[in-house]
Amino acid sequence: MSFDGLFTHAMVEELKQELIGGRVAKIQQPYENEILFKIRSRRKNKQLLLSAHPQYARMQLTEIPFENPSVPPQFCMVMRKYLDGAILEDIIQLENDRVIEFSFSNRNELGDIQNLVLIVEIMGRHSNILLVNKQEEKIYETIRHISPSQNTYRSLLPGGTYIEAPRQDKANPFTYESTLPIRAVSFKDKVKWIQDTFQGMGRDSAEELAHQVETHPDDAPTAVFAKFMAPYKMNQVSPTLTINNRKEQFSAVEYPSLPGEKESYATLSELADRYFGNKAERDRVQQQANDLFGLVKTETDRNRKKLVKLEKEFQQTQKADQYRIKGEVLTAYLHEIQQGMESVDLDNFYEENQKITIDLDPRKSPSKNAQAYFSRYQKFKNAIAHLNGQIAQTKAEIHYLESVLTQMEVASPKDIEEIRDELQSGGYIKKKRKPLKGKKKLASEPDQFVSSDGTSILVGKNNLQNDQLTLKIARKTDWWLHTKDIPGSHVIIRSDSPSEQTLEEAATIAAYFSKYRLSASVPVDAVQVKHVKKPNGAKPGFVIYEGQTTYYVTPTDDLIKALRK
């Protein structure tokens, strides 16, 4: 389900119950399109997330921790100026549209009560968040500025006149009392009529209503529609995530028309955290690390092409022995060869005197021809050692780059800067100027998990952190895990004798933070840290080990969430 008008209606009701009368305690803007309000309500601290993300625009309560940027953006500073300490008086949805007004009251600099409205417009790539004084029809600030050149009807700039977003010329399903003339039309036409007629009716909601009309042919469509709308009108939602072949869809009530396994959640906000949390984070990582993804993929492709070329050259060197044999046979039969001959057939004493044809340079003497074959043999022999070194080095480079790519795919936004630093240290990208004194960057900590029996499990999130975790932090008696021959994170169990369940849970974590996180029966090696060694000159994150036990596990989001500290 999209975050349509019906889901918005249900979410507004949930937020009203949790937040009305609460006081804004803190405001931060972790990302460009998202603002986070920490509101003290009913003796509890709640996090209200408002997002104008082009793909994941929404509003919800969230339990996900966000990093606060060291320098707050302009929009955040304006929010703090006007709304810090404000009371949330009301939350209103405009009919069934995806426009929501959060009404706040606060005292201005003169001590007078000031009423301000924070408007959230969930409109795909046109989504926005605006702080407005409705009495003055004045915009104080918007999270995305829209100039007159971008929109001649409605510019959204600080200090400008506030103009409402254009309303849909459609019926509000919560007040609709007419008939539904769709009994006799096709399913496709049913869906089209529903979406053309009603405000804020997403495609999956329209398909669910059409499905209910078709599966209840004895009931009038108006009766089916009333039954469909009842949970929304009575606020009797049942937040549901439907999973079908890794495709996920969410809905405020269970939609039988959606095929797949159903997961129920206590609140719509919990459901939104589950559905949007990872997707939005992956998108933020993609934006933050877009240049790094391109760089690492380019370097990986270049090294793969280089490896193909080196292996082709290595195949050529396998002819070295043929040149040696021809040189020795020529040397043994020099007396039978005349200068000017272009080839000669001689007995090959290495192959029971079978005839061997040897090409000759007619301009050279027999001994010079033999010497030419020995020279080629020596050249190939020297090349073998060089090529073996180059092939091993290139394979190690590919393995390292693949590990970096894997780490970026599972990284959180805060991990990206460390991966960038790692690539700078490795010479893959130019180093920035040294930071000013006093601006020293704190190293991040490994991710922490706790097994079912309470044992601590640590996970490295980049190669430098992997080295630090395995070679510095871990005790020799701790247990180390890593996916077998697959790029991934180092995992440490902080115990000298972990239970079998802890080992399997740690193996699942290692599989989750690897290239094969979406696969089943992923092989993971486990061994005590004392058996893990780092070769001299090896790339960051690369180690060798022996005496391991291999586990086969299938990672799941639910287990990782349950074990995360």
XYZ file of C-alpha atoms in Angstrom:
565
model
C 0.000 0.000 0.000
C 1.176 3.483 -0.702
C 0.968 6.137 1.997
C -2.412 7.107 0.552
C -5.238 9.197 2.016
C -6.731 6.264 3.941
C -3.414 5.354 5.570
C -2.846 9.054 6.288
C -6.266 9.258 7.987
C -5.432 6.272 10.200
C -1.974 7.653 11.027
C -3.440 11.062 11.968
C -5.749 9.338 14.459
C -2.813 7.426 15.950
C -0.675 10.561 16.269
C -3.547 12.478 17.874
C -3.873 9.846 20.604
C -0.144 9.911 21.315
C 0.862 13.552 20.874
C -1.945 16.086 21.356
C -1.081 18.334 24.295
C 2.592 17.350 24.168
C 5.447 19.852 24.333
C 8.284 20.022 21.789
C 11.473 19.221 23.704
C 13.981 18.964 20.869
C 14.138 19.439 17.104
C 16.751 18.035 14.752
C 17.104 17.551 11.019
C 19.143 14.389 10.454
C 18.773 14.477 6.662
C 17.924 16.930 3.929
C 14.236 16.018 3.586
C 13.430 14.876 7.120
C 12.751 16.659 10.404
C 12.532 14.984 13.813
C 10.549 16.365 16.762
C 11.101 14.957 20.228
C 7.827 15.587 22.034
C 7.132 15.074 25.735
C 3.600 13.713 25.956
C 1.804 11.732 28.668
C 5.039 11.530 30.681
C 6.852 9.854 27.813
C 9.269 11.091 25.154
C 8.067 10.451 21.598
C 9.938 10.905 18.328
C 7.796 12.358 15.542
C 9.361 11.931 12.115
C 8.120 14.111 9.249
C 9.563 13.286 5.837
C 9.343 15.028 2.470
C 11.463 12.346 0.792
C 10.615 12.019 -2.941
C 9.955 8.271 -2.553
C 9.373 7.730 1.163
C 7.438 10.846 2.250
C 5.503 10.105 5.429
C 4.742 11.037 9.035
C 5.059 8.635 11.946
C 6.401 8.015 15.401
C 9.741 6.259 15.199
C 12.020 4.236 17.438
C 14.914 4.425 14.987
C 17.885 6.443 16.334
C 19.137 9.221 14.053
C 22.509 10.953 13.996
C 22.260 14.671 14.680
C 24.439 16.707 12.256
C 27.040 18.938 13.894
C 25.704 21.993 12.027
C 21.884 22.246 11.864
C 20.442 23.168 8.430
C 18.551 26.433 7.965
C 15.129 24.767 8.104
C 16.007 23.149 11.432
C 17.165 26.442 12.938
C 13.895 28.147 11.943
C 11.907 25.252 13.449
C 13.843 25.649 16.699
C 13.274 29.392 16.735
C 9.492 29.135 16.457
C 8.563 25.667 17.748
C 11.054 24.796 20.495
C 8.941 24.418 23.634
C 5.678 24.753 21.655
C 2.507 22.803 22.546
C 0.976 20.581 19.850
C -2.687 21.605 19.899
C -4.161 19.601 17.011
C -3.466 17.465 13.936
C -5.846 17.785 10.985
C -6.007 16.006 7.642
C -7.573 18.075 4.866
C -10.502 15.839 3.854
C -8.926 12.593 2.568
C -6.010 14.318 0.885
C -2.414 13.745 1.924
C -2.070 17.212 3.395
C -1.752 17.330 7.182
C -1.673 20.362 9.457
C 0.083 20.249 12.836
C -1.151 23.215 14.899
C 1.253 24.544 17.549
C 0.980 27.314 20.131
C 4.023 29.040 21.558
C 5.043 32.373 23.017
C 6.919 34.795 20.780
C 9.777 37.068 21.822
C 7.298 39.519 23.394
C 5.659 36.773 25.418
C 2.451 36.765 23.390
C 0.774 33.499 22.353
C 1.503 32.709 18.713
C -0.324 30.055 16.686
C 1.657 28.420 13.910
C 0.855 25.567 11.563
C 3.375 23.015 10.307
C 1.965 21.639 7.044
C 3.108 18.287 5.693
C 2.313 17.657 2.013
C 2.834 14.038 0.966
C 2.927 14.336 -2.824
C 5.688 12.089 -4.142
C 8.536 14.135 -5.596
C 6.563 17.320 -4.840
C 6.388 16.525 -1.103
C 7.173 19.384 1.243
C 7.032 20.596 4.853
C 6.076 24.219 5.519
C 5.915 26.374 8.641
C 3.088 28.882 8.149
C 1.384 31.674 10.037
C -2.135 31.200 8.693
C -3.510 34.440 10.169
C -0.951 36.400 8.156
C -0.923 33.831 5.289
C 2.848 34.001 5.550
C 5.430 31.268 4.988
C 8.187 31.258 7.611
C 10.235 28.435 6.053
C 9.946 25.308 3.879
C 12.119 22.229 3.817
C 12.248 22.498 0.006
C 12.181 25.913 -1.636
C 10.055 26.213 -4.789
C 10.757 29.335 -6.843
C 8.297 31.005 -9.276
C 10.362 29.653 -12.172
C 9.683 26.115 -10.891
C 5.976 26.642 -10.177
C 4.217 29.753 -11.510
C 1.005 29.029 -9.552
C 2.517 28.301 -6.161
C 6.008 29.378 -5.144
C 7.094 28.258 -1.664
C 9.757 30.597 -0.277
C 10.387 32.133 3.171
C 8.453 35.358 3.566
C 6.136 34.517 0.688
C 2.355 34.362 0.733
C 0.993 30.938 1.577
C -1.262 29.407 -1.059
C -2.916 26.064 -0.381
C -1.976 23.113 -2.557
C -4.558 22.557 -5.329
C -7.413 20.374 -4.091
C -8.474 17.228 -5.918
C -11.881 17.589 -7.539
C -12.978 14.268 -6.106
C -15.314 12.970 -3.422
C -14.217 12.415 0.163
C -14.792 8.674 0.834
C -15.565 9.456 4.498
C -18.607 11.563 3.572
C -19.653 9.885 0.276
C -23.313 8.798 0.237
C -24.047 8.152 -3.451
C -24.155 4.838 -5.302
C -21.197 2.918 -6.751
C -22.123 2.054 -10.382
C -19.414 -0.586 -10.767
C -21.168 -3.943 -10.290
C -21.255 -4.855 -13.998
C -17.914 -3.424 -15.169
C -14.575 -5.245 -15.384
C -12.145 -5.369 -12.454
C -9.823 -2.921 -14.226
C -12.670 -0.465 -14.785
C -13.788 -0.857 -11.165
C -10.321 0.177 -9.973
C -10.236 3.102 -12.405
C -13.660 4.382 -11.332
C -12.746 4.156 -7.644
C -9.501 6.087 -8.118
C -11.138 8.661 -10.399
C -13.997 9.206 -7.953
C -12.406 9.279 -4.494
C -9.742 11.484 -2.949
C -6.572 9.850 -1.686
C -7.441 6.312 -2.781
C -4.188 4.505 -3.582
C -4.103 1.747 -6.172
C -3.934 -1.139 -3.689
C -6.833 0.333 -1.661
C -8.840 0.683 -4.879
C -7.952 -2.886 -5.895
C -8.979 -4.167 -2.444
C -12.363 -2.410 -2.668
C -12.870 -3.745 -6.231
C -11.890 -7.230 -5.002
C -14.448 -7.054 -2.185
C -17.181 -5.940 -4.626
C -16.392 -8.894 -6.929
C -16.193 -11.465 -4.133
C -19.534 -10.341 -2.643
C -21.826 -10.355 -5.717
C -24.970 -10.703 -3.602
C -24.285 -7.458 -1.731
C -24.858 -4.018 -3.166
C -21.596 -2.171 -3.927
C -22.673 0.607 -1.543
C -22.917 -1.935 1.299
C -19.495 -3.370 0.432
C -18.074 0.164 0.347
C -19.557 0.951 3.772
C -18.027 -2.228 5.199
C -14.664 -1.386 3.568
C -14.640 2.110 5.104
C -15.869 1.033 8.562
C -12.433 0.235 10.119
C -11.115 3.628 9.011
C -14.179 5.521 10.273
C -14.219 3.679 13.605
C -10.422 3.742 13.980
C -10.255 -0.047 14.259
C -7.078 -0.558 12.271
C -4.963 -3.712 12.126
C -1.522 -2.648 10.794
C -0.374 -5.373 8.397
C 2.743 -6.057 6.348
C 2.235 -8.477 3.450
C 5.337 -10.218 2.097
C 5.202 -12.051 -1.236
C 8.489 -13.223 -2.815
C 10.417 -10.466 -1.000
C 7.963 -7.840 -2.236
C 6.527 -5.988 0.740
C 3.245 -4.055 0.957
C 1.793 -2.336 4.009
C -1.799 -1.486 4.894
C -3.668 0.025 7.833
C -6.098 -2.906 7.774
C -5.532 -6.389 6.373
C -6.219 -6.571 2.631
C -7.167 -10.155 1.617
C -6.562 -9.275 -2.048
C -2.820 -8.960 -1.376
C -1.191 -12.401 -1.722
C 1.592 -13.453 0.615
C 2.509 -13.951 4.246
C 0.956 -11.461 6.697
C 2.737 -9.816 9.637
C 0.731 -7.849 12.210
C 2.012 -4.840 14.164
C 0.732 -3.121 17.278
C 0.760 0.361 15.745
C 0.945 1.999 12.340
C 4.215 3.665 13.374
C 5.813 0.293 14.187
C 4.678 -0.916 10.769
C 6.139 2.218 9.137
C 9.466 1.703 10.948
C 9.561 -1.886 9.690
C 8.641 -0.988 6.101
C 10.365 2.352 5.578
C 13.292 2.169 8.011
C 15.670 0.054 5.970
C 14.464 1.350 2.583
C 14.907 4.995 3.534
C 18.300 4.275 5.082
C 19.477 2.425 1.979
C 18.373 5.393 -0.126
C 20.262 7.827 2.140
C 23.365 5.640 1.925
C 23.006 5.508 -1.870
C 22.853 9.304 -2.059
C 25.694 9.789 0.414
C 27.930 7.179 -1.199
C 26.882 7.496 -4.835
C 30.389 8.552 -5.891
C 31.932 5.716 -3.846
C 29.672 3.079 -5.407
C 30.706 4.303 -8.862
C 34.395 4.396 -7.945
C 34.475 0.916 -6.383
C 32.477 -0.661 -9.225
C 34.757 0.952 -11.815
C 37.883 -0.257 -9.987
C 36.404 -3.745 -9.605
C 35.535 -3.965 -13.317
C 39.003 -2.711 -14.276
C 40.690 -5.362 -12.125
C 38.426 -8.116 -13.452
C 39.418 -7.215 -17.021
C 43.051 -7.126 -15.930
C 42.691 -10.600 -14.382
C 41.251 -12.026 -17.630
C 44.210 -10.585 -19.546
C 46.757 -11.912 -17.024
C 45.241 -15.390 -17.051
C 45.324 -15.398 -20.840
C 49.010 -14.474 -20.747
C 49.583 -17.190 -18.150
C 48.037 -19.763 -20.483
C 50.566 -18.731 -23.107
C 53.425 -19.437 -20.691
C 52.322 -23.081 -20.485
C 54.053 -23.497 -23.862
C 57.421 -22.872 -22.176
C 58.314 -26.570 -21.966
C 57.589 -27.032 -25.684
C 60.213 -24.381 -26.508
C 62.755 -26.058 -24.199
C 62.151 -29.470 -25.759
C 62.493 -28.072 -29.287
C 65.726 -26.330 -28.305
C 67.191 -29.515 -26.842
C 66.129 -31.672 -29.820
C 67.641 -29.142 -32.222
C 70.884 -29.133 -30.192
C 71.053 -32.923 -30.320
C 70.585 -33.008 -34.128
C 72.542 -29.916 -35.203
C 74.555 -32.029 -37.665
C 71.380 -32.918 -39.596
C 70.208 -29.347 -40.111
C 71.293 -26.952 -42.823
C 71.025 -23.178 -42.704
C 68.225 -21.992 -44.998
C 65.771 -24.696 -43.953
C 62.321 -23.389 -42.881
C 61.406 -26.458 -40.811
C 62.678 -29.887 -39.910
C 61.165 -33.199 -38.678
C 63.262 -34.827 -35.963
C 62.956 -37.690 -33.472
C 61.644 -36.390 -30.118
C 63.544 -38.439 -27.527
C 61.127 -37.120 -24.848
C 58.208 -38.830 -26.621
C 59.688 -42.242 -27.564
C 61.268 -40.798 -30.713
C 57.972 -39.704 -32.222
C 58.506 -37.164 -34.989
C 58.342 -33.498 -33.984
C 58.108 -30.668 -36.505
C 60.271 -27.664 -35.598
C 59.943 -24.331 -37.412
C 63.251 -22.662 -38.303
C 64.420 -19.197 -39.270
C 66.197 -19.765 -42.597
C 68.386 -16.715 -41.984
C 69.886 -18.231 -38.832
C 72.346 -21.058 -38.328
C 71.105 -24.291 -36.691
C 72.742 -23.374 -33.353
C 71.194 -19.868 -33.441
C 67.756 -21.438 -34.037
C 68.269 -23.700 -31.022
C 69.383 -20.695 -28.974
C 66.229 -18.776 -30.044
C 64.038 -21.576 -28.634
C 65.981 -21.569 -25.353
C 65.566 -17.772 -25.157
C 61.801 -18.063 -25.591
C 61.716 -20.770 -22.929
C 63.620 -18.565 -20.483
C 61.375 -15.586 -21.232
C 58.220 -17.582 -20.498
C 59.782 -19.133 -17.400
C 60.570 -15.678 -16.010
C 57.066 -14.509 -16.927
C 55.433 -17.319 -14.937
C 56.746 -16.027 -11.599
C 55.796 -12.455 -12.500
C 52.311 -13.426 -13.688
C 51.654 -15.574 -10.621
C 52.418 -12.564 -8.428
C 50.260 -10.246 -10.570
C 47.327 -12.689 -10.628
C 47.443 -13.155 -6.833
C 47.670 -9.392 -6.326
C 44.761 -8.700 -8.687
C 42.593 -11.371 -7.058
C 43.318 -9.846 -3.655
C 42.396 -6.412 -5.032
C 39.085 -7.724 -6.399
C 38.320 -9.470 -3.097
C 39.058 -6.251 -1.185
C 36.937 -4.075 -3.489
C 34.060 -6.551 -3.297
C 34.279 -6.427 0.501
C 34.078 -2.615 0.397
C 31.073 -2.808 -1.937
C 29.373 -5.299 0.392
C 30.005 -3.049 3.387
C 28.490 -0.062 1.582
C 25.406 -2.117 0.750
C 24.789 -2.903 4.446
C 26.214 0.346 5.884
C 24.257 2.962 7.766
C 24.767 6.617 6.770
C 27.170 7.172 9.686
C 29.420 4.324 8.405
C 29.920 5.869 4.960
C 32.412 8.528 6.051
C 34.666 5.872 7.602
C 34.531 3.841 4.388
C 35.406 7.030 2.499
C 38.388 7.558 4.853
C 39.459 3.949 4.255
C 39.426 4.453 0.468
C 41.371 7.689 0.874
C 43.986 5.890 2.983
C 44.235 3.224 0.282
C 44.862 5.852 -2.405
C 41.635 5.185 -4.306
C 40.438 8.766 -3.907
C 42.346 11.963 -3.246
C 42.774 12.908 0.373
C 41.024 16.007 1.610
C 42.886 18.702 3.426
C 43.740 17.871 7.026
C 40.972 18.840 9.443
C 41.523 21.840 11.681
C 42.855 21.220 15.175
C 40.090 20.469 17.611
C 37.993 18.873 14.856
C 39.338 15.364 15.352
C 36.853 12.764 14.168
C 35.853 10.147 16.711
C 36.188 6.558 15.503
C 32.868 4.719 15.409
C 32.261 1.639 17.497
C 31.451 -1.826 16.111
C 27.751 -2.730 16.023
C 26.665 -4.537 19.168
C 24.337 -7.521 19.470
C 23.352 -9.785 22.342
C 22.652 -13.483 21.825
C 19.627 -15.219 23.332
C 21.688 -16.322 26.349
C 23.106 -12.824 26.940
C 26.508 -13.173 25.262
C 27.926 -10.021 23.655
C 28.520 -10.125 19.873
C 30.433 -7.385 18.003
C 30.326 -6.677 14.247
C 32.820 -4.634 12.187
C 31.187 -2.299 9.640
C 34.225 -1.536 7.459
C 37.635 -3.098 6.796
C 39.609 -0.815 9.105
C 37.097 -1.556 11.844
C 37.317 -5.283 11.031
C 41.100 -5.178 11.587
C 40.677 -3.199 14.803
C 38.003 -5.564 16.096
C 39.792 -8.830 15.286
C 43.406 -7.856 15.937
C 43.091 -5.317 18.769
C 39.771 -5.532 20.601
C 39.120 -9.280 20.581
C 40.784 -11.539 23.124
C 42.676 -14.564 21.820
C 40.072 -16.825 23.424
C 37.092 -15.033 21.843
C 35.418 -16.592 18.812
C 35.699 -15.100 15.307
C 33.193 -15.664 12.480
C 33.127 -14.753 8.789
C 31.274 -15.957 5.715
C 33.277 -18.646 3.930
C 35.010 -17.225 0.803
C 32.364 -14.446 0.673
C 32.988 -10.739 1.341
C 31.500 -9.658 4.657
C 32.023 -8.328 8.169
C 34.178 -9.759 10.943
C 32.041 -10.966 13.851
C 33.383 -11.527 17.383
C 31.692 -13.505 20.160
C 32.975 -12.199 23.502
C 33.253 -15.631 25.099
C 35.807 -18.453 25.215
C 33.091 -21.131 25.270
C 29.915 -19.855 23.577
C 26.848 -22.078 23.415
C 25.873 -23.716 20.144
C 22.872 -21.399 19.940
C 25.104 -18.333 20.321
C 27.440 -19.632 17.607
C 24.504 -20.146 15.245
C 23.087 -16.691 16.031
C 26.488 -15.069 15.471
C 26.832 -17.011 12.212
C 23.436 -15.638 11.144
C 24.658 -12.104 11.919
C 27.817 -12.737 9.853
C 25.686 -13.973 6.942
C 23.394 -10.936 7.219
C 26.342 -8.520 7.021
C 27.758 -10.185 3.910
C 27.359 -10.220 0.147
C 24.936 -13.166 0.487
C 22.581 -11.539 3.029
C 19.546 -12.370 0.860
C 20.554 -16.015 0.302
C 19.711 -19.239 2.128
C 22.165 -21.752 3.651
C 25.053 -19.278 3.698
C 28.345 -20.941 4.815
C 29.976 -19.204 7.802
C 33.309 -20.218 9.351
C 33.818 -20.015 13.126
C 37.172 -20.308 14.902
C 38.858 -18.911 18.001
C 40.671 -15.617 17.447
C 44.056 -17.192 18.266
C 43.830 -19.113 14.984
C 43.290 -15.947 12.910
C 46.344 -14.222 11.376
C 46.889 -11.234 9.124
C 49.600 -11.720 6.450
C 52.204 -8.979 6.130
C 51.182 -6.352 3.580
C 47.626 -7.688 3.272
C 44.755 -5.350 2.446
C 42.583 -4.027 5.314
C 40.155 -6.671 6.534
C 42.027 -9.617 4.975
C 43.058 -12.452 7.303
C 43.854 -16.152 7.105
C 42.768 -18.843 9.553
C 42.685 -22.596 10.182
C 40.837 -25.154 12.292
C 37.420 -23.646 11.570
C 33.928 -25.124 11.888
C 31.461 -24.218 9.116
C 27.821 -23.383 9.853
C 25.076 -23.046 7.243
C 22.537 -20.373 8.134
C 19.762 -18.300 6.567
C 19.738 -14.655 7.738
C 16.451 -12.885 8.532
C 15.660 -9.258 9.363
C 13.567 -10.287 12.362
C 16.384 -12.203 14.067
C 18.871 -9.377 13.493
C 16.401 -6.868 14.931
C 15.769 -9.106 17.963
C 19.485 -9.551 18.700
C 20.566 -5.940 18.108
C 21.533 -4.235 21.361
